[in-house]
PDB file of C-alpha atoms and ligand atoms in Angstrom:
ATOM      1  CA  MET S 783     -24.535 -18.040  10.467  1.00  0.00           C
ATOM      2  CA  ASN S 784     -27.493 -20.226  10.182  1.00  0.00           C
ATOM      3  CA  GLU S 785     -29.305 -20.034   7.066  1.00  0.00           C
ATOM      4  CA  GLU S 786     -32.927 -20.266   8.210  1.00  0.00           C
ATOM      5  CA  ASN S 787     -32.063 -17.483  10.427  1.00  0.00           C
ATOM      6  CA  HIS S 788     -30.323 -15.535   8.278  1.00  0.00           C
ATOM      7  CA  GLN S 789     -33.200 -15.456   6.025  1.00  0.00           C
ATOM      8  CA  LYS S 790     -35.838 -14.236   8.101  1.00  0.00           C
ATOM      9  CA  ASN S 791     -33.563 -11.569   9.075  1.00  0.00           C
ATOM     10  CA  ILE S 792     -33.539  -8.403   8.144  1.00  0.00           C
ATOM     11  CA  ASN S 793     -36.548  -9.075   5.160  1.00  0.00           C
ATOM     12  CA  SER S 794     -33.711 -11.709   3.806  1.00  0.00           C
ATOM     13  CA  SER S 795     -36.771 -13.433   2.397  1.00  0.00           C
ATOM     14  CA  ILE S 796     -38.000 -10.521  -0.022  1.00  0.00           C
ATOM     15  CA  ILE S 797     -34.652 -10.057  -0.815  1.00  0.00           C
ATOM     16  CA  LEU S 798     -33.368 -14.425  -1.562  1.00  0.00           C
ATOM     17  CA  GLY S 799     -34.552 -16.125  -4.195  1.00  0.00           C
ATOM     18  CA  ARG S 800     -33.866 -19.818  -4.835  1.00  0.00           C
ATOM     19  CA  ILE S 801     -30.732 -21.892  -3.504  1.00  0.00           C
ATOM     20  CA  LEU S 802     -28.633 -22.142  -6.950  1.00  0.00           C
ATOM     21  CA  PHE S 803     -25.411 -23.365  -5.730  1.00  0.00           C
ATOM     22  CA  PRO S 804     -25.855 -25.689  -2.528  1.00  0.00           C
ATOM     23  CA  GLY S 805     -22.787 -25.528   0.426  1.00  0.00           C
ATOM     24  CA  ARG S 806     -22.781 -29.440  -0.262  1.00  0.00           C
ATOM     25  CA  ASP S 807     -21.963 -28.896  -4.052  1.00  0.00           C
ATOM     26  CA  ILE S 808     -19.609 -26.236  -3.990  1.00  0.00           C
ATOM     27  CA  GLN S 809     -17.867 -28.124  -1.019  1.00  0.00           C
ATOM     28  CA  LYS S 810     -17.300 -31.497  -3.372  1.00  0.00           C
ATOM     29  CA  LYS S 811     -16.800 -28.462  -6.915  1.00  0.00           C
ATOM     30  CA  VAL S 812     -13.678 -27.105  -4.201  1.00  0.00           C
ATOM     31  CA  ARG S 813     -12.013 -29.948  -3.407  1.00  0.00           C
ATOM     32  CA  GLU S 814     -12.549 -31.669  -7.389  1.00  0.00           C
ATOM     33  CA  LEU S 815     -10.695 -28.293  -8.370  1.00  0.00           C
ATOM     34  CA  GLY S 816      -8.002 -28.243  -5.707  1.00  0.00           C
ATOM     35  CA  ASN S 817      -6.488 -31.903  -6.590  1.00  0.00           C
ATOM     36  CA  LYS S 818      -6.208 -31.002 -10.082  1.00  0.00           C
ATOM     37  CA  ILE S 819      -4.485 -27.968  -9.149  1.00  0.00           C
ATOM     38  CA  THR S 820      -1.934 -30.681  -7.222  1.00  0.00           C
ATOM     39  CA  CYS S 821      -1.385 -32.149  -9.843  1.00  0.00           C
ATOM     40  CA  ASP S 822      -0.773 -29.229 -12.213  1.00  0.00           C
ATOM     41  CA  TYR S 823       1.567 -27.028  -9.982  1.00  0.00           C
ATOM     42  CA  SER S 824       2.892 -30.200  -8.995  1.00  0.00           C
ATOM     43  CA  GLY S 825       7.018 -29.153  -8.140  1.00  0.00           C
ATOM     44  CA  LYS S 826       5.681 -25.826  -9.369  1.00  0.00           C
ATOM     45  CA  GLU S 827       6.895 -22.167  -7.122  1.00  0.00           C
ATOM     46  CA  LEU S 828       3.001 -21.694  -6.690  1.00  0.00           C
ATOM     47  CA  ILE S 829       1.343 -18.638  -5.375  1.00  0.00           C
ATOM     48  CA  LEU S 830      -2.626 -17.645  -5.090  1.00  0.00           C
ATOM     49  CA  VAL S 831      -3.336 -14.766  -5.663  1.00  0.00           C
ATOM     50  CA  CYS S 832      -7.457 -13.392  -4.051  1.00  0.00           C
ATOM     51  CA  ILE S 833      -9.150 -10.381  -4.922  1.00  0.00           C
ATOM     52  CA  LEU S 834     -10.817  -8.754  -2.265  1.00  0.00           C
ATOM     53  CA  ARG S 835     -13.231  -9.238  -1.166  1.00  0.00           C
ATOM     54  CA  GLY S 836     -15.931 -11.560  -2.379  1.00  0.00           C
ATOM     55  CA  ALA S 837     -13.405 -14.437  -3.261  1.00  0.00           C
ATOM     56  CA  VAL S 838     -11.986 -14.589   0.536  1.00  0.00           C
ATOM     57  CA  VAL S 839     -14.493 -17.859   1.506  1.00  0.00           C
ATOM     58  CA  PHE S 840     -13.716 -19.469  -2.090  1.00  0.00           C
ATOM     59  CA  LEU S 841      -9.671 -19.283  -1.347  1.00  0.00           C
ATOM     60  CA  THR S 842      -9.667 -20.361   2.277  1.00  0.00           C
ATOM     61  CA  ASP S 843     -11.515 -23.320   1.029  1.00  0.00           C
ATOM     62  CA  LEU S 844      -9.546 -23.928  -2.270  1.00  0.00           C
ATOM     63  CA  ILE S 845      -6.300 -24.360  -0.301  1.00  0.00           C
ATOM     64  CA  LYS S 846      -7.287 -26.749   1.806  1.00  0.00           C
ATOM     65  CA  TYR S 847      -7.717 -28.836  -0.493  1.00  0.00           C
ATOM     66  CA  ILE S 848      -4.324 -28.222  -2.690  1.00  0.00           C
ATOM     67  CA  ASP S 849      -1.789 -29.902  -1.066  1.00  0.00           C
ATOM     68  CA  LEU S 850       1.485 -28.107  -2.521  1.00  0.00           C
ATOM     69  CA  PRO S 851       3.452 -25.998  -0.464  1.00  0.00           C
ATOM     70  CA  LEU S 852       2.236 -22.678  -1.528  1.00  0.00           C
ATOM     71  CA  SER S 853       2.242 -19.158  -0.898  1.00  0.00           C
ATOM     72  CA  ILE S 854      -1.400 -16.377  -1.090  1.00  0.00           C
ATOM     73  CA  ASP S 855      -1.672 -13.237  -1.442  1.00  0.00           C
ATOM     74  CA  PHE S 856      -4.594 -10.136  -1.620  1.00  0.00           C
ATOM     75  CA  MET S 857      -5.363  -7.489  -4.091  1.00  0.00           C
ATOM     76  CA  SER S 858      -8.435  -5.400  -4.582  1.00  0.00           C
ATOM     77  CA  ILE S 859      -9.125  -3.665  -7.076  1.00  0.00           C
ATOM     78  CA  SER S 860     -11.805  -0.514  -7.433  1.00  0.00           C
ATOM     79  CA  SER S 861     -13.669   0.338 -10.493  1.00  0.00           C
ATOM     80  CA  TYR S 862     -14.995   3.802 -11.589  1.00  0.00           C
ATOM     81  CA  GLY S 863     -17.651   2.334 -13.279  1.00  0.00           C
ATOM     82  CA  PHE S 864     -16.385   1.573 -16.356  1.00  0.00           C
ATOM     83  CA  ASN S 865     -18.557   0.966 -18.828  1.00  0.00           C
ATOM     84  CA  GLU S 866     -18.872  -1.218 -21.702  1.00  0.00           C
ATOM     85  CA  THR S 867     -16.220   0.159 -24.245  1.00  0.00           C
ATOM     86  CA  ASP S 868     -14.145   1.534 -21.747  1.00  0.00           C
ATOM     87  CA  SER S 869     -12.188  -0.849 -19.501  1.00  0.00           C
ATOM     88  CA  GLY S 870      -9.174   1.788 -18.078  1.00  0.00           C
ATOM     89  CA  LEU S 871     -11.182   3.295 -15.779  1.00  0.00           C
ATOM     90  CA  VAL S 872      -9.881   1.119 -12.480  1.00  0.00           C
ATOM     91  CA  LYS S 873      -7.258   1.528  -9.813  1.00  0.00           C
ATOM     92  CA  ILE S 874      -6.115  -1.075  -7.213  1.00  0.00           C
ATOM     93  CA  THR S 875      -7.055  -0.074  -3.788  1.00  0.00           C
ATOM     94  CA  LYS S 876      -4.364  -3.091  -2.148  1.00  0.00           C
ATOM     95  CA  ASP S 877      -1.404  -4.237  -3.787  1.00  0.00           C
ATOM     96  CA  LEU S 878      -0.251  -7.571  -3.423  1.00  0.00           C
ATOM     97  CA  ASP S 879       2.629  -7.890  -0.108  1.00  0.00           C
ATOM     98  CA  GLU S 880       4.775 -10.221  -2.272  1.00  0.00           C
ATOM     99  CA  ASN S 881       6.862  -9.903  -5.334  1.00  0.00           C
ATOM    100  CA  ILE S 882       5.440 -12.450  -7.867  1.00  0.00           C
ATOM    101  CA  ALA S 883       8.751 -12.659 -10.117  1.00  0.00           C
ATOM    102  CA  GLY S 884       9.772 -15.876 -11.849  1.00  0.00           C
ATOM    103  CA  LYS S 885       6.345 -18.205  -9.654  1.00  0.00           C
ATOM    104  CA  HIS S 886       3.318 -18.959 -10.893  1.00  0.00           C
ATOM    105  CA  VAL S 887       0.168 -17.525 -10.082  1.00  0.00           C
ATOM    106  CA  LEU S 888      -2.871 -18.386  -9.661  1.00  0.00           C
ATOM    107  CA  ILE S 889      -5.760 -15.625  -9.675  1.00  0.00           C
ATOM    108  CA  VAL S 890      -8.530 -16.793  -7.214  1.00  0.00           C
ATOM    109  CA  GLU S 891     -11.908 -14.305  -8.087  1.00  0.00           C
ATOM    110  CA  ASP S 892     -15.324 -15.008  -7.002  1.00  0.00           C
ATOM    111  CA  ILE S 893     -17.433 -14.565 -10.337  1.00  0.00           C
ATOM    112  CA  ILE S 894     -16.140 -13.145 -13.640  1.00  0.00           C
ATOM    113  CA  ASP S 895     -18.302 -10.995 -15.116  1.00  0.00           C
ATOM    114  CA  THR S 896     -17.658  -8.908 -18.025  1.00  0.00           C
ATOM    115  CA  GLY S 897     -14.383 -10.004 -17.346  1.00  0.00           C
ATOM    116  CA  LEU S 898     -12.676  -6.254 -17.226  1.00  0.00           C
ATOM    117  CA  THR S 899     -11.622  -6.151 -13.906  1.00  0.00           C
ATOM    118  CA  ILE S 900      -9.366  -9.379 -14.330  1.00  0.00           C
ATOM    119  CA  SER S 901      -8.590  -8.862 -17.605  1.00  0.00           C
ATOM    120  CA  TYR S 902      -6.565  -5.190 -16.060  1.00  0.00           C
ATOM    121  CA  MET S 903      -5.475  -7.528 -13.302  1.00  0.00           C
ATOM    122  CA  ILE S 904      -3.702  -9.922 -15.155  1.00  0.00           C
ATOM    123  CA  ARG S 905      -2.239  -7.189 -17.478  1.00  0.00           C
ATOM    124  CA  ASN S 906      -0.869  -5.122 -14.278  1.00  0.00           C
ATOM    125  CA  LEU S 907       0.541  -8.543 -13.316  1.00  0.00           C
ATOM    126  CA  GLN S 908       2.280  -9.664 -16.196  1.00  0.00           C
ATOM    127  CA  LEU S 909       4.155  -6.826 -15.565  1.00  0.00           C
ATOM    128  CA  ARG S 910       5.556  -8.217 -12.758  1.00  0.00           C
ATOM    129  CA  ASP S 911       7.688 -10.725 -14.350  1.00  0.00           C
ATOM    130  CA  PRO S 912       5.658 -14.277 -13.379  1.00  0.00           C
ATOM    131  CA  SER S 913       6.670 -17.551 -14.827  1.00  0.00           C
ATOM    132  CA  SER S 914       2.660 -17.867 -15.798  1.00  0.00           C
ATOM    133  CA  ILE S 915      -0.628 -16.614 -14.346  1.00  0.00           C
ATOM    134  CA  GLU S 916      -4.272 -18.691 -14.456  1.00  0.00           C
ATOM    135  CA  ILE S 917      -7.087 -18.063 -13.470  1.00  0.00           C
ATOM    136  CA  CYS S 918      -9.798 -20.285 -11.087  1.00  0.00           C
ATOM    137  CA  THR S 919     -12.646 -18.741 -10.468  1.00  0.00           C
ATOM    138  CA  LEU S 920     -15.996 -20.287  -8.266  1.00  0.00           C
ATOM    139  CA  ILE S 921     -18.327 -18.856 -10.866  1.00  0.00           C
ATOM    140  CA  ASP S 922     -17.831 -17.942 -14.753  1.00  0.00           C
ATOM    141  CA  ARG S 923     -20.844 -16.196 -16.146  1.00  0.00           C
ATOM    142  CA  GLU S 924     -19.539 -16.721 -19.674  1.00  0.00           C
ATOM    143  CA  VAL S 925     -23.131 -14.494 -21.262  1.00  0.00           C
ATOM    144  CA  ARG S 926     -21.899 -11.098 -20.672  1.00  0.00           C
ATOM    145  CA  ARG S 927     -17.880 -11.167 -21.130  1.00  0.00           C
ATOM    146  CA  ILE S 928     -16.326  -8.389 -23.296  1.00  0.00           C
ATOM    147  CA  ALA S 929     -12.640  -9.084 -22.174  1.00  0.00           C
ATOM    148  CA  SER S 930     -11.516 -12.009 -24.089  1.00  0.00           C
ATOM    149  CA  LEU S 931     -10.035 -14.400 -21.057  1.00  0.00           C
ATOM    150  CA  LYS S 932      -8.677 -17.530 -21.667  1.00  0.00           C
ATOM    151  CA  ILE S 933     -10.164 -19.274 -17.749  1.00  0.00           C
ATOM    152  CA  LYS S 934      -7.959 -22.399 -16.346  1.00  0.00           C
ATOM    153  CA  TYR S 935     -10.438 -23.589 -13.041  1.00  0.00           C
ATOM    154  CA  SER S 936     -13.843 -23.087 -12.723  1.00  0.00           C
ATOM    155  CA  ALA S 937     -16.125 -24.831  -9.911  1.00  0.00           C
ATOM    156  CA  PHE S 938     -19.578 -23.341 -11.959  1.00  0.00           C
ATOM    157  CA  LYS S 939     -21.640 -21.640 -14.632  1.00  0.00           C
ATOM    158  CA  LEU S 940     -24.483 -19.414 -14.588  1.00  0.00           C
ATOM    159  CA  GLU S 941     -26.433 -17.380 -16.409  1.00  0.00           C
ATOM    160  CA  GLU S 942     -27.993 -13.820 -16.072  1.00  0.00           C
ATOM    161  CA  LYS S 943     -28.753 -14.110 -12.926  1.00  0.00           C
ATOM    162  CA  TYR S 944     -27.294 -12.025  -9.739  1.00  0.00           C
ATOM    163  CA  VAL S 945     -26.084 -14.359  -7.255  1.00  0.00           C
ATOM    164  CA  VAL S 946     -24.988 -13.990  -3.382  1.00  0.00           C
ATOM    165  CA  GLY S 947     -23.464 -16.000  -0.656  1.00  0.00           C
ATOM    166  CA  TYR S 948     -20.036 -18.177  -0.193  1.00  0.00           C
ATOM    167  CA  GLY S 949     -18.491 -14.538  -0.430  1.00  0.00           C
ATOM    168  CA  LEU S 950     -20.855 -12.989  -2.729  1.00  0.00           C
ATOM    169  CA  ASP S 951     -22.253  -9.468  -1.710  1.00  0.00           C
ATOM    170  CA  TYR S 952     -25.425  -7.532  -2.446  1.00  0.00           C
ATOM    171  CA  LYS S 953     -24.672  -4.433  -0.604  1.00  0.00           C
ATOM    172  CA  GLN S 954     -21.654  -5.997   1.949  1.00  0.00           C
ATOM    173  CA  LYS S 955     -24.486  -8.450   3.229  1.00  0.00           C
ATOM    174  CA  TYR S 956     -24.763 -12.436   2.362  1.00  0.00           C
ATOM    175  CA  ARG S 957     -21.342 -13.530   1.798  1.00  0.00           C
ATOM    176  CA  ASN S 958     -21.359 -15.421   4.948  1.00  0.00           C
ATOM    177  CA  LEU S 959     -24.084 -18.334   3.678  1.00  0.00           C
ATOM    178  CA  GLU S 960     -23.114 -21.173   3.271  1.00  0.00           C
ATOM    179  CA  SER S 961     -24.325 -21.718  -0.465  1.00  0.00           C
ATOM    180  CA  ILE S 962     -25.083 -19.618  -3.254  1.00  0.00           C
ATOM    181  CA  TYR S 963     -28.424 -17.881  -3.960  1.00  0.00           C
ATOM    182  CA  GLU S 964     -29.913 -15.649  -6.416  1.00  0.00           C
ATOM    183  CA  LEU S 965     -31.937 -12.914  -5.310  1.00  0.00           C
ATOM    184  CA  LYS S 966     -35.407 -12.386  -5.602  1.00  0.00           C
ATOM    185  CA  THR S 967     -36.615  -9.260  -6.091  1.00  0.00           C
ATOM    186  CA  ASP S 968     -37.777  -7.002  -9.467  1.00  0.00           C
ATOM    187  CA  THR S 969     -36.133  -4.147  -7.157  1.00  0.00           C
ATOM    188  CA  VAL S 970     -33.085  -5.954  -6.847  1.00  0.00           C
ATOM    189  CA  LYS S 971     -33.019  -6.143 -10.475  1.00  0.00           C
ATOM    190  CA  LYS S 972     -33.568  -2.750 -11.518  1.00  0.00           C
ATOM    191  CA  ASP S 973     -31.336  -1.517  -9.073  1.00  0.00           C
ATOM    192  CA  ILE S 974     -27.798  -4.344 -10.723  1.00  0.00           C
ATOM    193  CA  GLU S 975     -26.799  -2.551 -13.175  1.00  0.00           C
ATOM    194  CA  SER S 976     -26.181   0.999 -10.758  1.00  0.00           C
ATOM    195  CA  LEU S 977     -24.709  -1.820  -8.378  1.00  0.00           C
ATOM    196  CA  LYS S 978     -22.237  -2.864 -10.820  1.00  0.00           C
ATOM    197  CA  SER S 979     -20.699   0.356 -11.754  1.00  0.00           C
ATOM    198  CA  SER S 980     -20.703   0.928  -7.925  1.00  0.00           C
ATOM    199  CA  LEU S 981     -19.429  -2.220  -7.317  1.00  0.00           C
ATOM    200  CA  ASN S 982     -15.950  -2.393  -4.721  1.00  0.00           C
ATOM    201  CA  LYS S 983     -14.264  -5.137  -6.945  1.00  0.00           C
TER     202      LYS S 983
HETATM  203  P1  IMP J 462     -16.469  -8.216 -13.996  1.00  0.00           P
HETATM  204  O1  IMP J 462     -15.498  -6.917 -14.118  1.00  0.00           O
HETATM  205  O2  IMP J 462     -17.924  -7.249 -15.160  1.00  0.00           O
HETATM  206  O3  IMP J 462     -16.141  -9.254 -14.504  1.00  0.00           O
HETATM  207  O4  IMP J 462     -16.959  -8.141 -12.667  1.00  0.00           O
HETATM  208  C1  IMP J 462     -16.652  -8.844 -11.500  1.00  0.00           C
HETATM  209  C2  IMP J 462     -16.683  -8.200 -10.063  1.00  0.00           C
HETATM  210  O5  IMP J 462     -17.932  -7.842 -10.055  1.00  0.00           O
HETATM  211  C3  IMP J 462     -16.820  -9.812  -9.573  1.00  0.00           C
HETATM  212  O6  IMP J 462     -15.245  -9.590  -8.708  1.00  0.00           O
HETATM  213  C4  IMP J 462     -17.784  -8.928  -8.273  1.00  0.00           C
HETATM  214  O7  IMP J 462     -17.499  -8.534  -7.340  1.00  0.00           O
HETATM  215  C5  IMP J 462     -18.682  -8.602  -8.674  1.00  0.00           C
HETATM  216  N1  IMP J 462     -20.027  -9.486  -9.696  1.00  0.00           N
HETATM  217  C6  IMP J 462     -20.444 -10.136 -10.605  1.00  0.00           C
HETATM  218  N2  IMP J 462     -21.474 -10.205 -10.620  1.00  0.00           N
HETATM  219  C7  IMP J 462     -22.134 -10.380  -9.299  1.00  0.00           C
HETATM  220  C8  IMP J 462     -22.787 -11.509  -8.869  1.00  0.00           C
HETATM  221  O8  IMP J 462     -23.740 -12.015  -9.231  1.00  0.00           O
HETATM  222  N3  IMP J 462     -23.043 -11.209  -7.091  1.00  0.00           N
HETATM  223  C9  IMP J 462     -22.136 -10.738  -6.544  1.00  0.00           C
HETATM  224  N4  IMP J 462     -21.100  -9.754  -7.065  1.00  0.00           N
HETATM  225  C10 IMP J 462     -21.091  -9.601  -8.704  1.00  0.00           C
HETATM  226 MG1   MG J 463     -15.099  -9.022  -7.167  1.00  0.00          MG
END
């Protein structure tokens, strides 16, 4: 959707703040990541595991920039609303279709915040005997990290702001924006903590 129209639509202008990462910059970064991944995984059997739904837009651009015979698969995880000391309340709502044994797995995520979702996924995928597991995230919000993680590829770093666009949602909307926006209103800020506990991870 044309972003100017989207801004005017359904009161978006009271929700969307400034653009943090313009579409053009995102494309440039994603291309750079694709080139790095192409070098790093040359000669290896690579499978990209996309975490639904936020990482779909990132994945579809990223794979166009990876010049290797890769495969893709999808996984969906939902949280029961874990608090900061309990990372166990997670369930897989859509599992992989492919067998990852002996393959090099690259998890593709939209944003890593506390890291609890992805660390659960890694523990789960490790049981399936892949040759390696690495992380490729569009946004790394390290300030809120709880789980200890090694992130091999990330396009952008971000502080406390809640963001939407390029796959990232607020109440399932705004995924179709080309750029990444911060959310604007105080109402939204107040809503973030309760939103996080009900997000479809
Ligand atoms: P974590 O388990 O705390 O790392 O949560 C990461 C997940 O929370 C991401 O996959 C997103 O679904 C969601 N999330 C965290 N921050 C944002 C944001 O700023 N915008 C949209 N979704 C977010
Ligand atoms: Mg997610």
